[in-house]
Amino acid sequence: MATKILLVEDEPKVSAFIRRGLEEEGYEVQVAYDGPFGLRLALGQAFDLLILDVILPGSSGIEVLKAVRAHDQELPVLMLTALGTTQDKLLGFDGGADDYLVKPFDFVELLARVRALTRRRGPRTTKGTQLTLADLMVDTAAKTVVRAGQPIKLTAREFNLLELLLRHQGRVLSRAEIAEHTWEEAFDTGSNVIDVYVNYLRNKVDKGFTKKLIHTVVGMGYVLREE
């Protein structure tokens, strides 16, 4: 199982640089670009390491860190920030950070910190391996989807989209949130690619079934729920 890292960093160039470098080293990297969404991912999925910027939209990295620590004392956390004073570092360590790296940094140093922190982490426990709604069941470990006993074959991106909707079932997700979770950081918010993929998913998950699970909320986004 690949080491899974959550990167919460709002600067697209920085996040792209880190993500690309870590993926080339064999890590699985998921990116969030603001504090609230990063926190939801950290609490909703199992990660081996959290790389967390301090200055983030929505809520600060320190606030995210404290919220994560209230639920998970074991997850290694590496803070990234341009704020490099001793007092800034103390705030991070007091909040529960395991390590602190000041921007700008060399990727080799980041990689060394990542390796050290993930070595300390024991085997990852799986959170929410099976996600269900009505007669739909998704196994996030086995990457399988079944509805009413019928297996459904999805592409990797379709699976990620369905998993996102299932983990937030009952809540409307905006196109921006979906893009942040499922698409690359260079995603064009003016395109209709998300609508296209939702339609792909509908054709596989809802087509042929009386009860529809994927719903459009006009002007807001998409939601997975029973109606």
PDB file of C-alpha atoms in Angstrom:
ATOM      1  CA  MET A   1       0.000   0.000   0.000  1.00  0.00           C
ATOM      2  CA  ALA A   2       1.424   3.372  -1.056  1.00  0.00           C
ATOM      3  CA  THR A   3       2.134   5.924   1.634  1.00  0.00           C
ATOM      4  CA  LYS A   4      -0.758   8.401   1.504  1.00  0.00           C
ATOM      5  CA  ILE A   5      -0.084  12.094   2.120  1.00  0.00           C
ATOM      6  CA  LEU A   6      -2.535  14.968   2.498  1.00  0.00           C
ATOM      7  CA  LEU A   7      -1.056  18.288   1.382  1.00  0.00           C
ATOM      8  CA  VAL A   8      -2.954  21.429   2.446  1.00  0.00           C
ATOM      9  CA  GLU A   9      -1.352  24.322   0.573  1.00  0.00           C
ATOM     10  CA  ASP A  10      -3.119  27.244  -1.111  1.00  0.00           C
ATOM     11  CA  GLU A  11      -0.325  28.363  -3.435  1.00  0.00           C
ATOM     12  CA  PRO A  12      -0.851  26.448  -6.715  1.00  0.00           C
ATOM     13  CA  LYS A  13       2.798  26.556  -7.795  1.00  0.00           C
ATOM     14  CA  VAL A  14       4.033  25.337  -4.417  1.00  0.00           C
ATOM     15  CA  SER A  15       1.439  22.568  -4.165  1.00  0.00           C
ATOM     16  CA  ALA A  16       2.148  21.439  -7.737  1.00  0.00           C
ATOM     17  CA  PHE A  17       5.895  21.366  -7.049  1.00  0.00           C
ATOM     18  CA  ILE A  18       5.493  19.329  -3.852  1.00  0.00           C
ATOM     19  CA  ARG A  19       2.890  16.983  -5.282  1.00  0.00           C
ATOM     20  CA  ARG A  20       4.875  16.227  -8.405  1.00  0.00           C
ATOM     21  CA  GLY A  21       8.068  15.597  -6.463  1.00  0.00           C
ATOM     22  CA  LEU A  22       6.426  13.306  -3.919  1.00  0.00           C
ATOM     23  CA  GLU A  23       4.519  11.343  -6.545  1.00  0.00           C
ATOM     24  CA  GLU A  24       7.771  10.773  -8.424  1.00  0.00           C
ATOM     25  CA  GLU A  25       9.070   9.227  -5.188  1.00  0.00           C
ATOM     26  CA  GLY A  26       6.122   6.823  -5.075  1.00  0.00           C
ATOM     27  CA  TYR A  27       3.880   8.637  -2.581  1.00  0.00           C
ATOM     28  CA  GLU A  28       0.147   9.031  -3.090  1.00  0.00           C
ATOM     29  CA  VAL A  29      -0.703  12.722  -2.652  1.00  0.00           C
ATOM     30  CA  GLN A  30      -4.061  14.412  -2.209  1.00  0.00           C
ATOM     31  CA  VAL A  31      -4.244  18.213  -2.225  1.00  0.00           C
ATOM     32  CA  ALA A  32      -6.575  20.677  -0.522  1.00  0.00           C
ATOM     33  CA  TYR A  33      -6.321  24.419  -1.082  1.00  0.00           C
ATOM     34  CA  ASP A  34      -8.050  25.813   2.000  1.00  0.00           C
ATOM     35  CA  GLY A  35      -8.288  25.037   5.701  1.00  0.00           C
ATOM     36  CA  PRO A  36     -11.912  23.826   5.988  1.00  0.00           C
ATOM     37  CA  PHE A  37     -11.689  21.389   3.071  1.00  0.00           C
ATOM     38  CA  GLY A  38      -8.298  20.147   4.248  1.00  0.00           C
ATOM     39  CA  LEU A  39      -9.774  19.456   7.673  1.00  0.00           C
ATOM     40  CA  ARG A  40     -12.702  17.517   6.219  1.00  0.00           C
ATOM     41  CA  LEU A  41     -10.334  15.343   4.238  1.00  0.00           C
ATOM     42  CA  ALA A  42      -8.022  14.802   7.230  1.00  0.00           C
ATOM     43  CA  LEU A  43     -10.910  13.691   9.417  1.00  0.00           C
ATOM     44  CA  GLY A  44     -12.739  11.709   6.753  1.00  0.00           C
ATOM     45  CA  GLN A  45      -9.919   9.616   5.302  1.00  0.00           C
ATOM     46  CA  ALA A  46      -6.836   7.747   6.472  1.00  0.00           C
ATOM     47  CA  PHE A  47      -3.473   9.380   5.755  1.00  0.00           C
ATOM     48  CA  ASP A  48       0.092   8.548   6.726  1.00  0.00           C
ATOM     49  CA  LEU A  49       1.210  12.184   6.824  1.00  0.00           C
ATOM     50  CA  LEU A  50      -0.327  15.650   6.817  1.00  0.00           C
ATOM     51  CA  ILE A  51       1.722  18.464   5.228  1.00  0.00           C
ATOM     52  CA  LEU A  52       0.056  21.668   6.338  1.00  0.00           C
ATOM     53  CA  ASP A  53       0.666  25.286   5.375  1.00  0.00           C
ATOM     54  CA  VAL A  54       0.107  27.809   8.178  1.00  0.00           C
ATOM     55  CA  ILE A  55      -1.515  30.655   6.229  1.00  0.00           C
ATOM     56  CA  LEU A  56      -4.611  29.259   4.506  1.00  0.00           C
ATOM     57  CA  PRO A  57      -7.967  30.593   3.289  1.00  0.00           C
ATOM     58  CA  GLY A  58     -10.941  29.823   5.511  1.00  0.00           C
ATOM     59  CA  SER A  59      -9.021  28.810   8.611  1.00  0.00           C
ATOM     60  CA  SER A  60      -5.355  28.835   9.528  1.00  0.00           C
ATOM     61  CA  GLY A  61      -3.110  25.808   9.512  1.00  0.00           C
ATOM     62  CA  ILE A  62      -2.832  26.092  13.301  1.00  0.00           C
ATOM     63  CA  GLU A  63      -6.626  25.890  13.613  1.00  0.00           C
ATOM     64  CA  VAL A  64      -6.715  22.877  11.297  1.00  0.00           C
ATOM     65  CA  LEU A  65      -3.911  21.244  13.277  1.00  0.00           C
ATOM     66  CA  LYS A  66      -5.691  21.672  16.600  1.00  0.00           C
ATOM     67  CA  ALA A  67      -8.916  20.258  15.157  1.00  0.00           C
ATOM     68  CA  VAL A  68      -7.059  17.263  13.738  1.00  0.00           C
ATOM     69  CA  ARG A  69      -5.300  16.657  17.053  1.00  0.00           C
ATOM     70  CA  ALA A  70      -8.645  16.647  18.857  1.00  0.00           C
ATOM     71  CA  HIS A  71      -9.531  13.519  16.857  1.00  0.00           C
ATOM     72  CA  ASP A  72      -6.169  11.961  15.970  1.00  0.00           C
ATOM     73  CA  GLN A  73      -3.083  12.146  18.168  1.00  0.00           C
ATOM     74  CA  GLU A  74      -1.011   9.811  15.981  1.00  0.00           C
ATOM     75  CA  LEU A  75      -1.082  11.346  12.486  1.00  0.00           C
ATOM     76  CA  PRO A  76       2.355  12.896  11.727  1.00  0.00           C
ATOM     77  CA  VAL A  77       2.069  16.582  10.805  1.00  0.00           C
ATOM     78  CA  LEU A  78       4.691  18.642   8.986  1.00  0.00           C
ATOM     79  CA  MET A  79       4.037  22.383   9.002  1.00  0.00           C
ATOM     80  CA  LEU A  80       5.113  24.545   6.040  1.00  0.00           C
ATOM     81  CA  THR A  81       5.277  28.299   6.398  1.00  0.00           C
ATOM     82  CA  ALA A  82       7.040  31.507   5.481  1.00  0.00           C
ATOM     83  CA  LEU A  83       6.766  32.472   9.162  1.00  0.00           C
ATOM     84  CA  GLY A  84      10.061  31.255  10.546  1.00  0.00           C
ATOM     85  CA  THR A  85      10.491  32.959  13.910  1.00  0.00           C
ATOM     86  CA  THR A  86      10.943  30.923  17.064  1.00  0.00           C
ATOM     87  CA  GLN A  87       7.549  32.115  18.314  1.00  0.00           C
ATOM     88  CA  ASP A  88       5.868  30.963  15.085  1.00  0.00           C
ATOM     89  CA  LYS A  89       7.467  27.550  15.424  1.00  0.00           C
ATOM     90  CA  LEU A  90       6.413  27.284  19.056  1.00  0.00           C
ATOM     91  CA  LEU A  91       2.807  27.952  18.049  1.00  0.00           C
ATOM     92  CA  GLY A  92       3.007  25.058  15.611  1.00  0.00           C
ATOM     93  CA  PHE A  93       4.665  22.660  18.036  1.00  0.00           C
ATOM     94  CA  ASP A  94       2.290  23.643  20.844  1.00  0.00           C
ATOM     95  CA  GLY A  95      -0.601  22.926  18.498  1.00  0.00           C
ATOM     96  CA  GLY A  96       0.674  19.393  17.920  1.00  0.00           C
ATOM     97  CA  ALA A  97       3.007  19.615  14.916  1.00  0.00           C
ATOM     98  CA  ASP A  98       5.754  17.015  14.628  1.00  0.00           C
ATOM     99  CA  ASP A  99       8.073  19.044  12.413  1.00  0.00           C
ATOM    100  CA  TYR A 100       8.370  22.500  10.879  1.00  0.00           C
ATOM    101  CA  LEU A 101       9.854  23.545   7.543  1.00  0.00           C
ATOM    102  CA  VAL A 102      10.301  27.202   6.574  1.00  0.00           C
ATOM    103  CA  LYS A 103       9.717  28.436   3.011  1.00  0.00           C
ATOM    104  CA  PRO A 104      11.567  28.619   0.718  1.00  0.00           C
ATOM    105  CA  PHE A 105      12.969  25.131   1.144  1.00  0.00           C
ATOM    106  CA  ASP A 106      14.875  22.601  -0.913  1.00  0.00           C
ATOM    107  CA  PHE A 107      12.812  19.608  -1.997  1.00  0.00           C
ATOM    108  CA  VAL A 108      15.557  17.235  -0.829  1.00  0.00           C
ATOM    109  CA  GLU A 109      15.115  18.565   2.694  1.00  0.00           C
ATOM    110  CA  LEU A 110      11.326  18.214   2.472  1.00  0.00           C
ATOM    111  CA  LEU A 111      11.727  14.643   1.256  1.00  0.00           C
ATOM    112  CA  ALA A 112      14.046  13.813   4.157  1.00  0.00           C
ATOM    113  CA  ARG A 113      11.480  15.161   6.640  1.00  0.00           C
ATOM    114  CA  VAL A 114       8.692  13.204   4.931  1.00  0.00           C
ATOM    115  CA  ARG A 115      10.667   9.974   5.081  1.00  0.00           C
ATOM    116  CA  ALA A 116      11.534  10.480   8.738  1.00  0.00           C
ATOM    117  CA  LEU A 117       7.947  11.216   9.745  1.00  0.00           C
ATOM    118  CA  THR A 118       6.361   8.387   7.765  1.00  0.00           C
ATOM    119  CA  ARG A 119       8.866   5.886   9.182  1.00  0.00           C
ATOM    120  CA  ARG A 120       7.587   6.729  12.656  1.00  0.00           C
ATOM    121  CA  ARG A 121       4.024   6.064  11.614  1.00  0.00           C
ATOM    122  CA  GLY A 122       2.763   2.505  12.093  1.00  0.00           C
ATOM    123  CA  PRO A 123       0.551   0.711   9.570  1.00  0.00           C
ATOM    124  CA  ARG A 124      -2.304   2.943   8.492  1.00  0.00           C
ATOM    125  CA  THR A 125      -5.738   1.974   9.717  1.00  0.00           C
ATOM    126  CA  THR A 126      -8.461   2.210   7.124  1.00  0.00           C
ATOM    127  CA  LYS A 127     -11.217   4.721   7.755  1.00  0.00           C
ATOM    128  CA  GLY A 128     -14.516   4.068   6.074  1.00  0.00           C
ATOM    129  CA  THR A 129     -13.399   1.179   3.878  1.00  0.00           C
ATOM    130  CA  GLN A 130     -17.026   0.523   2.937  1.00  0.00           C
ATOM    131  CA  LEU A 131     -19.271   3.445   2.069  1.00  0.00           C
ATOM    132  CA  THR A 132     -22.965   2.835   1.486  1.00  0.00           C
ATOM    133  CA  LEU A 133     -26.120   4.641   0.474  1.00  0.00           C
ATOM    134  CA  ALA A 134     -29.353   2.787  -0.232  1.00  0.00           C
ATOM    135  CA  ASP A 135     -28.342  -0.217  -2.385  1.00  0.00           C
ATOM    136  CA  LEU A 136     -25.023   1.335  -3.431  1.00  0.00           C
ATOM    137  CA  MET A 137     -21.825   0.068  -1.802  1.00  0.00           C
ATOM    138  CA  VAL A 138     -18.290   1.305  -2.440  1.00  0.00           C
ATOM    139  CA  ASP A 139     -15.197  -0.374  -1.020  1.00  0.00           C
ATOM    140  CA  THR A 140     -12.482   2.285  -0.973  1.00  0.00           C
ATOM    141  CA  ALA A 141      -9.711  -0.228  -0.264  1.00  0.00           C
ATOM    142  CA  ALA A 142     -10.627  -2.743  -2.966  1.00  0.00           C
ATOM    143  CA  LYS A 143     -11.780   0.034  -5.340  1.00  0.00           C
ATOM    144  CA  THR A 144     -15.031  -1.771  -6.095  1.00  0.00           C
ATOM    145  CA  VAL A 145     -18.540  -0.418  -6.663  1.00  0.00           C
ATOM    146  CA  VAL A 146     -21.707  -2.496  -6.422  1.00  0.00           C
ATOM    147  CA  ARG A 147     -25.329  -1.434  -6.764  1.00  0.00           C
ATOM    148  CA  ALA A 148     -28.165  -3.834  -5.996  1.00  0.00           C
ATOM    149  CA  GLY A 149     -25.676  -6.684  -6.306  1.00  0.00           C
ATOM    150  CA  GLN A 150     -24.472  -5.544  -9.730  1.00  0.00           C
ATOM    151  CA  PRO A 151     -20.774  -4.626 -10.049  1.00  0.00           C
ATOM    152  CA  ILE A 152     -20.103  -1.251 -11.672  1.00  0.00           C
ATOM    153  CA  LYS A 153     -16.824  -0.509 -13.437  1.00  0.00           C
ATOM    154  CA  LEU A 154     -15.537   3.054 -13.017  1.00  0.00           C
ATOM    155  CA  THR A 155     -12.458   4.902 -14.161  1.00  0.00           C
ATOM    156  CA  ALA A 156     -10.104   6.194 -11.457  1.00  0.00           C
ATOM    157  CA  ARG A 157     -11.503   9.718 -11.704  1.00  0.00           C
ATOM    158  CA  GLU A 158     -15.111   8.539 -11.690  1.00  0.00           C
ATOM    159  CA  PHE A 159     -14.332   6.452  -8.601  1.00  0.00           C
ATOM    160  CA  ASN A 160     -12.753   9.441  -6.839  1.00  0.00           C
ATOM    161  CA  LEU A 161     -15.779  11.569  -7.688  1.00  0.00           C
ATOM    162  CA  LEU A 162     -18.210   8.944  -6.384  1.00  0.00           C
ATOM    163  CA  GLU A 163     -16.166   8.470  -3.204  1.00  0.00           C
ATOM    164  CA  LEU A 164     -16.189  12.225  -2.601  1.00  0.00           C
ATOM    165  CA  LEU A 165     -19.965  12.411  -3.027  1.00  0.00           C
ATOM    166  CA  LEU A 166     -20.465   9.392  -0.765  1.00  0.00           C
ATOM    167  CA  ARG A 167     -18.238  10.713   1.997  1.00  0.00           C
ATOM    168  CA  HIS A 168     -20.274  13.915   1.947  1.00  0.00           C
ATOM    169  CA  GLN A 169     -23.651  12.336   1.168  1.00  0.00           C
ATOM    170  CA  GLY A 170     -26.563  14.639   1.880  1.00  0.00           C
ATOM    171  CA  ARG A 171     -24.445  17.774   1.462  1.00  0.00           C
ATOM    172  CA  VAL A 172     -24.331  19.778  -1.757  1.00  0.00           C
ATOM    173  CA  LEU A 173     -20.788  20.010  -3.119  1.00  0.00           C
ATOM    174  CA  SER A 174     -19.963  22.958  -5.336  1.00  0.00           C
ATOM    175  CA  ARG A 175     -18.045  22.492  -8.548  1.00  0.00           C
ATOM    176  CA  ALA A 176     -15.077  24.250  -6.906  1.00  0.00           C
ATOM    177  CA  GLU A 177     -15.012  21.690  -4.072  1.00  0.00           C
ATOM    178  CA  ILE A 178     -15.264  18.810  -6.518  1.00  0.00           C
ATOM    179  CA  ALA A 179     -12.474  20.258  -8.647  1.00  0.00           C
ATOM    180  CA  GLU A 180     -10.280  20.761  -5.590  1.00  0.00           C
ATOM    181  CA  HIS A 181     -10.614  17.125  -4.589  1.00  0.00           C
ATOM    182  CA  THR A 182     -10.654  15.347  -7.933  1.00  0.00           C
ATOM    183  CA  TRP A 183      -8.856  17.468 -10.518  1.00  0.00           C
ATOM    184  CA  GLU A 184      -5.372  18.837 -10.931  1.00  0.00           C
ATOM    185  CA  GLU A 185      -4.478  22.214  -9.465  1.00  0.00           C
ATOM    186  CA  ALA A 186      -4.533  23.790 -12.950  1.00  0.00           C
ATOM    187  CA  PHE A 187      -8.239  22.959 -13.356  1.00  0.00           C
ATOM    188  CA  ASP A 188     -10.149  25.525 -15.438  1.00  0.00           C
ATOM    189  CA  THR A 189     -13.177  26.526 -13.367  1.00  0.00           C
ATOM    190  CA  GLY A 190     -14.840  27.866 -16.497  1.00  0.00           C
ATOM    191  CA  SER A 191     -14.983  24.463 -18.194  1.00  0.00           C
ATOM    192  CA  ASN A 192     -17.860  21.978 -18.014  1.00  0.00           C
ATOM    193  CA  VAL A 193     -15.662  18.925 -17.384  1.00  0.00           C
ATOM    194  CA  ILE A 194     -17.174  18.307 -13.939  1.00  0.00           C
ATOM    195  CA  ASP A 195     -20.691  18.271 -15.388  1.00  0.00           C
ATOM    196  CA  VAL A 196     -19.489  15.827 -18.030  1.00  0.00           C
ATOM    197  CA  TYR A 197     -18.011  13.470 -15.436  1.00  0.00           C
ATOM    198  CA  VAL A 198     -21.103  13.672 -13.251  1.00  0.00           C
ATOM    199  CA  ASN A 199     -23.112  12.586 -16.289  1.00  0.00           C
ATOM    200  CA  TYR A 200     -20.672   9.709 -16.885  1.00  0.00           C
ATOM    201  CA  LEU A 201     -21.202   8.676 -13.279  1.00  0.00           C
ATOM    202  CA  ARG A 202     -24.984   8.964 -13.539  1.00  0.00           C
ATOM    203  CA  ASN A 203     -25.004   6.704 -16.586  1.00  0.00           C
ATOM    204  CA  LYS A 204     -23.157   4.026 -14.617  1.00  0.00           C
ATOM    205  CA  VAL A 205     -24.623   4.415 -11.133  1.00  0.00           C
ATOM    206  CA  ASP A 206     -28.219   5.568 -11.724  1.00  0.00           C
ATOM    207  CA  LYS A 207     -29.153   4.424 -15.219  1.00  0.00           C
ATOM    208  CA  GLY A 208     -31.575   1.499 -15.120  1.00  0.00           C
ATOM    209  CA  PHE A 209     -32.488   2.056 -11.473  1.00  0.00           C
ATOM    210  CA  THR A 210     -35.797   3.561 -10.368  1.00  0.00           C
ATOM    211  CA  LYS A 211     -34.252   5.338  -7.385  1.00  0.00           C
ATOM    212  CA  LYS A 212     -31.815   8.042  -8.461  1.00  0.00           C
ATOM    213  CA  LEU A 213     -28.971   8.892  -6.085  1.00  0.00           C
ATOM    214  CA  ILE A 214     -27.022  11.649  -7.881  1.00  0.00           C
ATOM    215  CA  HIS A 215     -28.870  14.968  -7.904  1.00  0.00           C
ATOM    216  CA  THR A 216     -28.207  18.411  -9.343  1.00  0.00           C
ATOM    217  CA  VAL A 217     -28.943  21.449  -7.195  1.00  0.00           C
ATOM    218  CA  VAL A 218     -29.254  24.264  -9.732  1.00  0.00           C
ATOM    219  CA  GLY A 219     -26.776  27.059  -9.169  1.00  0.00           C
ATOM    220  CA  MET A 220     -25.067  25.222  -6.310  1.00  0.00           C
ATOM    221  CA  GLY A 221     -23.606  21.862  -7.365  1.00  0.00           C
ATOM    222  CA  TYR A 222     -24.239  18.165  -6.850  1.00  0.00           C
ATOM    223  CA  VAL A 223     -25.346  15.934  -4.002  1.00  0.00           C
ATOM    224  CA  LEU A 224     -25.629  12.197  -3.410  1.00  0.00           C
ATOM    225  CA  ARG A 225     -28.766  11.292  -1.442  1.00  0.00           C
ATOM    226  CA  GLU A 226     -31.923   9.208  -1.393  1.00  0.00           C
ATOM    227  CA  GLU A 227     -35.143  10.898  -2.468  1.00  0.00           C
TER     228      GLU A 227
END
